[in-house]
XYZ file of C-alpha atoms in Angstrom:
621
model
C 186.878 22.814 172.066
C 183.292 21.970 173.728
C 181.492 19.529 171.141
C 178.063 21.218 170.081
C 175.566 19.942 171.702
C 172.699 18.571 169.089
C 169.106 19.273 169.697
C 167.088 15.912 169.982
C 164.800 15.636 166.811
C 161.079 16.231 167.065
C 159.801 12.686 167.795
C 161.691 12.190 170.545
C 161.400 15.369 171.898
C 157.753 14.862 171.877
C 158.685 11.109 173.126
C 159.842 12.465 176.374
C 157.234 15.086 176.781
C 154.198 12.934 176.649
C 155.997 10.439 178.871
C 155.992 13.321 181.691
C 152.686 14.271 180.403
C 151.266 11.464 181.279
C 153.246 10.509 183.928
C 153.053 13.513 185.980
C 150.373 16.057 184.398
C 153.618 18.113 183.277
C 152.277 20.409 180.322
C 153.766 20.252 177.001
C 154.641 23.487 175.263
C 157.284 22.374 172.353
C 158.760 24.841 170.153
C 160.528 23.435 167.115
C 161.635 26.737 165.521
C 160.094 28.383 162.079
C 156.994 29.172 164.623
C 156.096 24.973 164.667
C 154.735 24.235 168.106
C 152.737 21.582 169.793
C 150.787 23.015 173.170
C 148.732 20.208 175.335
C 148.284 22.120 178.931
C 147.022 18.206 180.194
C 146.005 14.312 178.318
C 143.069 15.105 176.055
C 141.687 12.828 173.718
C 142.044 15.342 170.637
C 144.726 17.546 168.582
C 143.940 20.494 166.658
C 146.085 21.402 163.943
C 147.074 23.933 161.723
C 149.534 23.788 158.561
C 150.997 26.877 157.017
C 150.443 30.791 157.037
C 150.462 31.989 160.984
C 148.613 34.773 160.204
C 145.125 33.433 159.128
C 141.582 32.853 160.860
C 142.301 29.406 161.565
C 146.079 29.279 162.921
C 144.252 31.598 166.012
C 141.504 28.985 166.292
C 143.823 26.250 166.557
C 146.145 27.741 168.877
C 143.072 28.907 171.013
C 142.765 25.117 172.270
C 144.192 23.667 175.031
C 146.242 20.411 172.838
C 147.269 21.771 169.737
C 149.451 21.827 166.719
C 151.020 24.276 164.576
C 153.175 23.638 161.531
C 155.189 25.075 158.778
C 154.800 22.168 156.383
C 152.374 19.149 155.984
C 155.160 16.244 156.202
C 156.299 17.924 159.858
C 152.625 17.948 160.723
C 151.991 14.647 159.807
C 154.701 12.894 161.584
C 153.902 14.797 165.014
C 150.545 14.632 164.647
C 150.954 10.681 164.132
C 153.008 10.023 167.297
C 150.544 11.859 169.723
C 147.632 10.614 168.142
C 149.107 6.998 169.029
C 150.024 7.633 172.448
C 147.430 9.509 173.695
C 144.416 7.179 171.899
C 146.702 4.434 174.091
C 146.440 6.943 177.619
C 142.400 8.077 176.687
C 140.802 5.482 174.732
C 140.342 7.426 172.084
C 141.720 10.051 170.223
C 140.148 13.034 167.507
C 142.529 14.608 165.179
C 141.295 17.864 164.061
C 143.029 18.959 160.722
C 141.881 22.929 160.758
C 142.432 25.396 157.808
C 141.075 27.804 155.615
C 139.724 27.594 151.574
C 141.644 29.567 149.519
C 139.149 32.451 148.527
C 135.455 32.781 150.286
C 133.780 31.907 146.685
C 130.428 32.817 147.465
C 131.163 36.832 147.500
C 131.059 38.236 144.349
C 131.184 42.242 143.295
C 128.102 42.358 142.253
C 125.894 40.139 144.753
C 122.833 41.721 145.798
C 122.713 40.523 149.557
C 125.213 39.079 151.882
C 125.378 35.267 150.652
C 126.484 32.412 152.962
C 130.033 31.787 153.887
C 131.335 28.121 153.320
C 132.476 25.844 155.513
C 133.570 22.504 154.050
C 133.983 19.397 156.136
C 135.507 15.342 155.921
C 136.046 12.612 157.548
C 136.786 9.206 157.992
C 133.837 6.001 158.017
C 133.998 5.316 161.220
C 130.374 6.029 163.377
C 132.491 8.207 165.942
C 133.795 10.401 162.922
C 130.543 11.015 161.154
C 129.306 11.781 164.868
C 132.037 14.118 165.167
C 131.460 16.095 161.774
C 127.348 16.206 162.467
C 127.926 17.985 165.900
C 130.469 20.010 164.146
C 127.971 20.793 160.821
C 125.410 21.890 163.298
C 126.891 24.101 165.882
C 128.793 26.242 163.113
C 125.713 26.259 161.044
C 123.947 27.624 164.066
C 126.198 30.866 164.305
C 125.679 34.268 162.086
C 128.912 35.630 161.443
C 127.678 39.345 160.989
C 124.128 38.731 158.716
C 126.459 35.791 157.033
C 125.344 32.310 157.744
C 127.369 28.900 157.279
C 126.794 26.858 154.927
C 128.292 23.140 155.300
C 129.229 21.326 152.347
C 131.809 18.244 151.366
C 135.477 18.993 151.104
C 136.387 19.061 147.959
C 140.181 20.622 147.384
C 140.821 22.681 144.686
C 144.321 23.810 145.945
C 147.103 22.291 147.936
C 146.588 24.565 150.748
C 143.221 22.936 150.900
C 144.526 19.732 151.100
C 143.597 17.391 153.941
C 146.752 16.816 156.675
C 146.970 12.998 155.270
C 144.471 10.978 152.573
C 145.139 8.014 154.865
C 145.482 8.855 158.005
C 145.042 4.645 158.685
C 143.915 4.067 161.822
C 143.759 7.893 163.403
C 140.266 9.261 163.641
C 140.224 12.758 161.791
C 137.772 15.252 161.122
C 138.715 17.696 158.482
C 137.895 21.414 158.438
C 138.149 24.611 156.062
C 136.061 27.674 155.764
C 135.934 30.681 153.828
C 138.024 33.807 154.707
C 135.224 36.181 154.885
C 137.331 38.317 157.596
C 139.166 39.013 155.045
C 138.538 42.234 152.841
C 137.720 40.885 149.304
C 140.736 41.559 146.809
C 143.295 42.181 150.000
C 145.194 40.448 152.577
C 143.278 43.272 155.467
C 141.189 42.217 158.028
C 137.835 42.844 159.805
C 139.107 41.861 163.252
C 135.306 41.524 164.282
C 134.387 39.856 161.454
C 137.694 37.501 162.836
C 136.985 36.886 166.277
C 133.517 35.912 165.386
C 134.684 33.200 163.199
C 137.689 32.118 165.491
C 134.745 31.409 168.068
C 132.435 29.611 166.155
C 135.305 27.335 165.115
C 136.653 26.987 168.785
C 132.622 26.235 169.881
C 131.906 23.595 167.170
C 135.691 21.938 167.254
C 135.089 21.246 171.160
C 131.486 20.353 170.633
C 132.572 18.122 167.693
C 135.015 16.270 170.251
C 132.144 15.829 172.612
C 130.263 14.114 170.024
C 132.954 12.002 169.188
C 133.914 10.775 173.169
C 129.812 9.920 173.393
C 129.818 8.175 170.086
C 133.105 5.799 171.393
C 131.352 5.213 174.583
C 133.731 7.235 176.811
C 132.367 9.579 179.176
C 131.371 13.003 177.941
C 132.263 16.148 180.094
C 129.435 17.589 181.812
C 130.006 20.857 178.921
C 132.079 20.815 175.978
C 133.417 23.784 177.666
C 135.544 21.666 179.889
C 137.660 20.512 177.153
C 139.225 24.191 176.709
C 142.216 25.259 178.172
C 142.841 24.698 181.903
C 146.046 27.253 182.040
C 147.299 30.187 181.658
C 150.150 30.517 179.199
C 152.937 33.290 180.093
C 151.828 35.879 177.384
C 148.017 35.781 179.441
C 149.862 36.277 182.737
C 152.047 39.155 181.656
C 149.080 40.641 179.911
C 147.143 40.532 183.237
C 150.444 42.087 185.122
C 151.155 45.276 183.036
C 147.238 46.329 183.133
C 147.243 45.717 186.754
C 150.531 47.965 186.897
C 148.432 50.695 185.393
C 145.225 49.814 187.680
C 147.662 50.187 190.421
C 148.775 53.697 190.077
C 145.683 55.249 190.724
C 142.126 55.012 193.012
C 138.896 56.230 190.259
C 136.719 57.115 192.942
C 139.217 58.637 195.287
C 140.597 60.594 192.248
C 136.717 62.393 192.220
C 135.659 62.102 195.870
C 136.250 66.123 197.153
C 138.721 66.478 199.986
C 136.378 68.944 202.064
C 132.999 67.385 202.043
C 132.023 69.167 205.282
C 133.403 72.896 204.667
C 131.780 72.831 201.263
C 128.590 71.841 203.392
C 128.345 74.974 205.839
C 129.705 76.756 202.897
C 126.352 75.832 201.135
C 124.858 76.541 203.990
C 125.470 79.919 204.751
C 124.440 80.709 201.243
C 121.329 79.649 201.703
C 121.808 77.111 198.817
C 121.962 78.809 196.178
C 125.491 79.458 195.649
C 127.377 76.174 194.707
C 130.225 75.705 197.218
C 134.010 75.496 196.159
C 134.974 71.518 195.708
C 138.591 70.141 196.301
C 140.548 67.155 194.495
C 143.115 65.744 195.483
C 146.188 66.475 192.858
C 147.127 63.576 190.323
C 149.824 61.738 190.885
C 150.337 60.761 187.514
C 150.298 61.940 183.502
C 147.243 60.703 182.029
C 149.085 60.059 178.413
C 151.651 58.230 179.857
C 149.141 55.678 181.612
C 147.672 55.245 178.313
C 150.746 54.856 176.742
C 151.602 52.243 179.195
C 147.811 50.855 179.275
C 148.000 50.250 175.196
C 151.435 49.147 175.013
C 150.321 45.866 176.852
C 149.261 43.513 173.928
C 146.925 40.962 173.364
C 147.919 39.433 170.095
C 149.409 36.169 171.226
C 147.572 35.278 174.246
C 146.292 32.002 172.687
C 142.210 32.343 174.491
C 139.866 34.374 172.759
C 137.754 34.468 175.765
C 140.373 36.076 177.830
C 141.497 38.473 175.201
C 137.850 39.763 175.645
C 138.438 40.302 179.209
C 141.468 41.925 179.017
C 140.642 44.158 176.033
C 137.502 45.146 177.724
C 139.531 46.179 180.571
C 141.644 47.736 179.240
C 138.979 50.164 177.262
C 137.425 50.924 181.232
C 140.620 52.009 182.032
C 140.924 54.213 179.367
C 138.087 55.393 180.058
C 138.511 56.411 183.399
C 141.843 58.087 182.740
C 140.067 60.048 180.517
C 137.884 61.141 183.040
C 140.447 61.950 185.370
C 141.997 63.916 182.798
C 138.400 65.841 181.779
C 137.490 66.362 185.860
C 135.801 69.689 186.425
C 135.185 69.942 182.736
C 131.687 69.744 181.091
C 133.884 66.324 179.042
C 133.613 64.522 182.259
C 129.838 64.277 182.256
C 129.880 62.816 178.933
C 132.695 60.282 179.487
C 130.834 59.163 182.607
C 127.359 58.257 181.030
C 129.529 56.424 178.908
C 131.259 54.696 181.779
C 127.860 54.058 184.006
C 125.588 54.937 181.104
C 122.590 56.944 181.294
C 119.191 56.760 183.955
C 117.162 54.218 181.838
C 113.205 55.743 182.267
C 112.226 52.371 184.016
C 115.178 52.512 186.931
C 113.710 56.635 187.384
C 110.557 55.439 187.906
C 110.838 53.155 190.430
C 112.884 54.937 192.302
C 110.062 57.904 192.312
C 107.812 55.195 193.335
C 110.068 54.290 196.232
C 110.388 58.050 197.386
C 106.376 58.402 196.730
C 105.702 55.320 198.937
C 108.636 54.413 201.421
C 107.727 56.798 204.214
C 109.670 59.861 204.971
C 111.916 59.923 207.677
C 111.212 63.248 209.883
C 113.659 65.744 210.218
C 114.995 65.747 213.714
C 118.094 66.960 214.910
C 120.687 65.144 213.684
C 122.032 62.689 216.840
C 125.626 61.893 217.498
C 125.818 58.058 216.074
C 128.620 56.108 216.285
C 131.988 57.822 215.514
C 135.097 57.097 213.150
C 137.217 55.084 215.515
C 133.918 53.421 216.762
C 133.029 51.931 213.611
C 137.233 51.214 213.025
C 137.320 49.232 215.600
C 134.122 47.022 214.989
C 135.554 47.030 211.348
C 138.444 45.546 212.668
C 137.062 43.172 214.441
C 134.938 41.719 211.345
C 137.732 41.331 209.581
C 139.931 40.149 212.178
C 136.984 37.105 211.701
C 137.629 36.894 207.923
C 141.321 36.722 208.709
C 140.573 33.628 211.551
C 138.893 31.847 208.409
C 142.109 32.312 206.047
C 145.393 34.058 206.973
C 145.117 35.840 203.403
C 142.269 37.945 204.305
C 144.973 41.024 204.920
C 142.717 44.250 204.988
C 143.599 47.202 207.036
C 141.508 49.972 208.587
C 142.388 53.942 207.822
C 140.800 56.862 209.143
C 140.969 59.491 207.108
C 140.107 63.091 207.192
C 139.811 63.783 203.390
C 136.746 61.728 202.473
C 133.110 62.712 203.148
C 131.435 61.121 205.740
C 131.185 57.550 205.513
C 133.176 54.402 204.282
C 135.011 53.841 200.720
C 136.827 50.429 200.214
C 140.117 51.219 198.213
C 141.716 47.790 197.061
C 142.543 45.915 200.426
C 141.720 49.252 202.478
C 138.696 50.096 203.774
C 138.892 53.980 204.358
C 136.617 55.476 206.967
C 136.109 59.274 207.013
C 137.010 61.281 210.389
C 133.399 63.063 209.647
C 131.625 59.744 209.924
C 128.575 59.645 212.663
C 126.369 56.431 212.179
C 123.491 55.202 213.813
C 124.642 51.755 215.920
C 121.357 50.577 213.893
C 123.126 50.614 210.188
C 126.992 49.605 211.626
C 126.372 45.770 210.720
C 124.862 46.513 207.306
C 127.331 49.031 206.677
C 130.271 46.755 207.520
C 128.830 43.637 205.435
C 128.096 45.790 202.775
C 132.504 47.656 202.565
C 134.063 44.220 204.555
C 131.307 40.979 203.226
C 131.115 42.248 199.917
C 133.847 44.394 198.620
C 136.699 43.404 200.657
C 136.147 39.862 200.744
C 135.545 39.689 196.631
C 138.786 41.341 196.022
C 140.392 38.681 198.179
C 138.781 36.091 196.747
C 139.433 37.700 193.449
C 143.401 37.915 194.116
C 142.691 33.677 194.545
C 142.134 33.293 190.732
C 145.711 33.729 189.352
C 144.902 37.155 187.442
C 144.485 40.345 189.217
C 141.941 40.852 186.866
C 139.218 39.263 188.967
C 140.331 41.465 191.964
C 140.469 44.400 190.140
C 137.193 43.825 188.377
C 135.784 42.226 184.966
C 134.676 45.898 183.140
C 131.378 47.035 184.241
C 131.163 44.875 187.356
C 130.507 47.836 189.714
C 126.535 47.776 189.223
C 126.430 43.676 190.497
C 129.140 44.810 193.304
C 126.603 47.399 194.857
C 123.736 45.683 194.310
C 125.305 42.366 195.809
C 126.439 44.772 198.858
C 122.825 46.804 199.072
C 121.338 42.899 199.637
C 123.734 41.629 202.357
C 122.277 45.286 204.039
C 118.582 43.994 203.843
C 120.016 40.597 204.809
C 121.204 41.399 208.050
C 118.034 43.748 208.591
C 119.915 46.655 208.068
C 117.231 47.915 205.380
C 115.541 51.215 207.096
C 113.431 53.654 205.239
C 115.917 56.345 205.361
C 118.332 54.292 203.685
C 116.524 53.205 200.365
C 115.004 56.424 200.062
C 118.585 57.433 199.879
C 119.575 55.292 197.087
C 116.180 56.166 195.594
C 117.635 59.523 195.409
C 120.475 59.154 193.826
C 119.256 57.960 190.725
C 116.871 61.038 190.459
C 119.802 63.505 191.341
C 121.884 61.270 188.314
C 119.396 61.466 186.281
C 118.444 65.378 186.947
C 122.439 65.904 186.668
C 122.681 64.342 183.034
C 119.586 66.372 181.859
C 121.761 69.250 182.698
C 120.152 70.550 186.438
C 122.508 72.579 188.081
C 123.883 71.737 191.705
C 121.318 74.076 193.399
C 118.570 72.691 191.072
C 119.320 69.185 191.703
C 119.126 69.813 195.576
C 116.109 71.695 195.571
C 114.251 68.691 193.943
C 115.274 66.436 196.372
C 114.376 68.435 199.197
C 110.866 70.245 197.394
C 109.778 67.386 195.992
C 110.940 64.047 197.668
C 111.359 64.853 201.319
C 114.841 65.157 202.125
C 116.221 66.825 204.709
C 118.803 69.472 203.722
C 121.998 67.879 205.073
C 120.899 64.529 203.171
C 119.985 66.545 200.301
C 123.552 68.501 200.189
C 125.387 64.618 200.624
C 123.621 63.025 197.228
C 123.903 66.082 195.458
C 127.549 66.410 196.457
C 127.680 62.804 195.521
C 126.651 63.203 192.071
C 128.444 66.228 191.033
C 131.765 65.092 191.914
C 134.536 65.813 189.419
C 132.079 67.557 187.412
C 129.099 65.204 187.587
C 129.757 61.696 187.930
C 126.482 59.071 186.598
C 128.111 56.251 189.263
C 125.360 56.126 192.269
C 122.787 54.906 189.376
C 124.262 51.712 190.099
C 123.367 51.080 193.103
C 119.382 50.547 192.748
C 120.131 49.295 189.502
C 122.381 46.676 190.646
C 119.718 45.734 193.319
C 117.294 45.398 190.802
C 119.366 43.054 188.803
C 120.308 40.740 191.621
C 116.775 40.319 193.129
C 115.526 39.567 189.086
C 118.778 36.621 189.551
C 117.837 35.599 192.660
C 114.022 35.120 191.548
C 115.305 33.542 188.076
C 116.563 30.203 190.362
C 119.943 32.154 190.114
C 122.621 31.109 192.585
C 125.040 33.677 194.491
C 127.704 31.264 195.037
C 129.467 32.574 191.440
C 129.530 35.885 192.369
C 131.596 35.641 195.426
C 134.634 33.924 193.205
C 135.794 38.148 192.343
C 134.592 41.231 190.922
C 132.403 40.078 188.174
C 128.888 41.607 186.214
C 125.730 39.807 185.579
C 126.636 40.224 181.960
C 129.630 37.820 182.414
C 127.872 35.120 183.880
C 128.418 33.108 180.442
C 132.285 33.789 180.766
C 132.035 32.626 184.103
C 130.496 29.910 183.039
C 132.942 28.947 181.097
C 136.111 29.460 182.790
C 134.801 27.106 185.272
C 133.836 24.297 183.122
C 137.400 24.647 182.124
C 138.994 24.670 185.788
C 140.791 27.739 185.215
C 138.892 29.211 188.375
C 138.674 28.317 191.948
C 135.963 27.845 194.512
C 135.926 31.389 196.671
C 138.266 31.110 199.789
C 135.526 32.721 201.528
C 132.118 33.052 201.564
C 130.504 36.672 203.186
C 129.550 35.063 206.798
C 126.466 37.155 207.006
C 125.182 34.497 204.804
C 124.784 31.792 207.368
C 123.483 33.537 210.159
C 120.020 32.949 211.487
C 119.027 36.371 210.489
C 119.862 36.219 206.604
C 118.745 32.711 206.252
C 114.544 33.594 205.988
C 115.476 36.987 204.191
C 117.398 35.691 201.370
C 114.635 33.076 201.291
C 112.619 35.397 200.906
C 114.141 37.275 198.056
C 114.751 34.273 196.347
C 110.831 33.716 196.066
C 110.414 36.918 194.651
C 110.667 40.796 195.817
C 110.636 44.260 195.064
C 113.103 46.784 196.495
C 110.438 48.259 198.696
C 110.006 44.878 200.436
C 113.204 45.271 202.092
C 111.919 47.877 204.283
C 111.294 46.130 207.872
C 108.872 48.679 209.745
């Protein structure tokens, strides 16, 4: 018979682990059973930890850190906690032990309290300057947070219970700083939760525990990082990558826009036509190729419970409600529903973004209506779209886009993942073929590559909501390789009347008359932003795209760089996120940058917009 083997105890488990810790940057993630871990994803000179119930406020803001541990009982905790607070105070310098836990009821909340009172928070530490250092920075970045019209109050820890109790009394020669704060998350009387009311306070505890460790490396003269940021968590644990998988696995199985583009763009046109517009012409789809529940099914059986990162639980979550979203669209296309679900996708024409563009259309001079000229055709424009990319590709191997021409799309280009799709219909002046191409291949192809870089296909895909920064990122590299003609941002002028006309209920006919009575536009223009707009039922997207614009010239006059927005699909409202991620190395530098960007033609433009400019600037006469 085999002898059993016997598992090492926890000390030297831990023994070994920090020696390849620090010996070759190998992560520790230690599982003792009874859900006791430790988790240190590099050498850091701090520990959070967390002793009993896994089901509390503060065993998810522990667990959020990059060096952490969690613990069934305080003698486990303490022994552990001991051995890697030696060792890595020996490796760093110095070393912060940060005992984290919860009081037992949130004592300020009575039944009968007029207002919402203060939540406590009650701190400790030892005498040492770099502990009192420590606690301060701590004291004043939770005090600094509401937690939903409830603000911290910071007192002395006093323990009234033993689950109050502080990890050790003497904890000798190991700095500590002690935490516990009221369970307002929880629902007075009951063990329910507000999980809003709990991811505000996991954050604020996350914010001021890092902070509090910054304090602490300053105040024992070790050198700070440039953010407390960068002392978060530099990988991503297994549960974050499968996350990221199955959504994309749902992402994957169907193309939005294709899903609403019409398959006969230019039948429905002479159909229009010949009834003199008035009579809205017959639209196509392409069938579904999938069941809309069973997406969602799939799409909300992906948890985010354990990923361990509030931050990118946010992501995700918010990702996974745009998806949602957009299957329900799918499922609601040609219905009156679809209108609805799309202002809540793109949301509605703000009065501000309708007014400029009626100012552009009012002053950007109309094109005249000529005949329309033979441009350059479908496998004209494949080829020199080849060729760009075949110049990404020469830059890095990984650049793998291909070229389709298709004859179900309206006339034009549509990027589709790592495809850019160009319509058999399409006739473009040589004039707009650069602009064209930087805006599909610069912009959108080369962020999802740059995107599929980061280690989540989430930043290929797209952070929710980053479709407004992605067309007003690609409308610039237009202007910025002087591809900016009248015609062209009278068009996307137009669009955001015909969006707005379309959510205040104009019909097809009405919405094309407007354009053409009272803006100028010729009818086959007309018919294209119209047909645009309606889509699927009526579709708020091409909004975005003067919107967008707007936003990125307001950046790029704020001092605002555009290197961050070249990492993947991201929106302006991420930038903090962004920010973040960064600080804590969990994302790259871009592969590649859009190579318009250092030609001799973009250089005085984006100079330009950098100093300040309005969309009708752009226009080079």
């Amino acid at each position: 018979m085999k002898p059993k083997l016997v598992e090492p105890a926890p000390p030297l488990q831990i023994e070994a682990d920090l020696d390849a810790l620090f010996r070759d940057g190998k992560p520790i993630r230690r599982d003792f059973g009874n859900g006791n871990r430790l988790h240190m994803d590099r050498p850091l000179p701090f520990l959070c930890v967390h002793v009993g119930s896994h089901q509390d406020a503060a065993f998810h803001a522990v667990s959020a850190n990059a060096s952490y541990l969690i613990a069934a009982d305080i003698e486990l905790a303490g022994e552990v906690a001991r051995l890697v607070a030696q060792r890595t105070r020996d490796h760093c310098g110095a070393f912060l032990m940060l005992d984290i836990g919860e009081l037992a009821e949130d004592r300020f909340l009575t039944e009968d309290v007029p207002f919402l009172p203060p939540f406590e928070i009650a701190l400790a530490c030892g005498d040492t300057a770099a502990e009192k250092a420590a606690l301060k920075r701590f004291a004043t970045a939770a005090s600094a947070r509401e937690a939903k019209y409830r603000t911290p109050r910071v007192d002395e820890l006093n323990p009234t219970t033993s689950a109050e109790t502080r990890l050790w009394s003497d904890p000798g020669d190991v700095a500590c700083l002690t935490v516990r704060f009221a369970p307002i998350y929880r629902m007075p009387g009951t063990r329910r939760v507000y999980p809003e009311l709990h991811d505000l306070v996991v954050a604020n505890m996350v914010d001021s525990a890092l902070q509090a460790v910054s304090a602490f490396l300053k105040a024992s003269s070790l050198e700070q990082p440039a953010t407390h940021r960068a002392l978060g968590r530099r990988a991503y644990i297994d549960a974050v990558v499968r996350a990221d998988r199955a959504i994309d696995n749902v992402a994957s199985t169907f193309d939005f826009l294709l899903a609403v583009t019409p398959i006969n763009a230019e039948p429905a046109w002479r159909e229009f036509q010949a009834g003199a517009f008035e009579r809205v012409p017959a639209l196509l789809y392409r069938p579904l190729e999938f069941e809309v529940a069973d997406q969602k099914r799939k799409l909300y059986s992906v948890s985010l419970d354990h990923l361990e990162d509030p931050l990118l639980t946010r992501l995700l979550s918010e990702k996974q409600q745009e998806l949602d979203l957009q299957l329900s669209m799918l499922a609601a296309r040609e219905t009156p529903r679809f209108v609805e679900l799309g202002r809540a996708l793109y949301g509605s024409v703000e009065p501000s973004l309708a007014a400029r563009a009626r100012t552009i259309l009012e002053k950007v001079s109309r094109v005249a209506s000529v005949a329309r000229q033979k441009g350059l055709d479908a496998d004209a424009v494949a080829a020199a779209a080849r060729d760009m990319i075949a110049g990404y590709r020469s830059a890095h191997p990984d650049f793998d886009a291909s070229v389709e021409i298709r004859g179900d799309l309206p006339a034009g280009l549509l990027v589709s993942r790592n495809r850019l799709l160009v319509s058999r219909d399409t006739s473009l002046p040589p004039e707009r073929l650069t602009a064209l191409l930087c805006h599909e291949i610069g912009v959108h192809l080369l962020t999802y590559f740059n995107g599929d870089a980061q280690g989540l296909a989430l930043f290929r895909n797209g952070l929710a909501g980053y479709e407004g920064m992605q067309e007003g990122l690609a409308v610039l590299a237009e202007y910025l390789v002087g591809g900016m003609t009248a015609a062209r941002l009278r068009l996307i002028a137009a669009r955001v009347i015909a969006c707005q006309a379309m959510l205040d209920a104009a019909t097809f006919e009405e919405a094309f008359h407007l354009l053409r009575r009272d803006f100028g536009l010729d009818d086959h223009s007309a018919f294209n932003v119209v047909l645009r707009v309606y889509r699927g039922g009526g579709l708020a997207k091409d909004a975005i795209y003067l919107r967008g614009l707007v936003q990125i010239l307001d950046h790029l006059k704020n001092g605002g760089s555009l290197t961050p927005f070249w990492i993947g699909k991201i929106s302006a409202a991420h930038f903090g996120a962004i920010q973040e991620l960064n600080a804590r190395g969990l994302l790259r530098a871009p592969r590649l940058e859009p190579a318009f960007l250092s030609s001799d033609a973009a250089r005085p433009r984006l100079k330009k917009a950098m100093a300040g400019i309005d969309p009708i600037d752009m226009v080079e006469t």
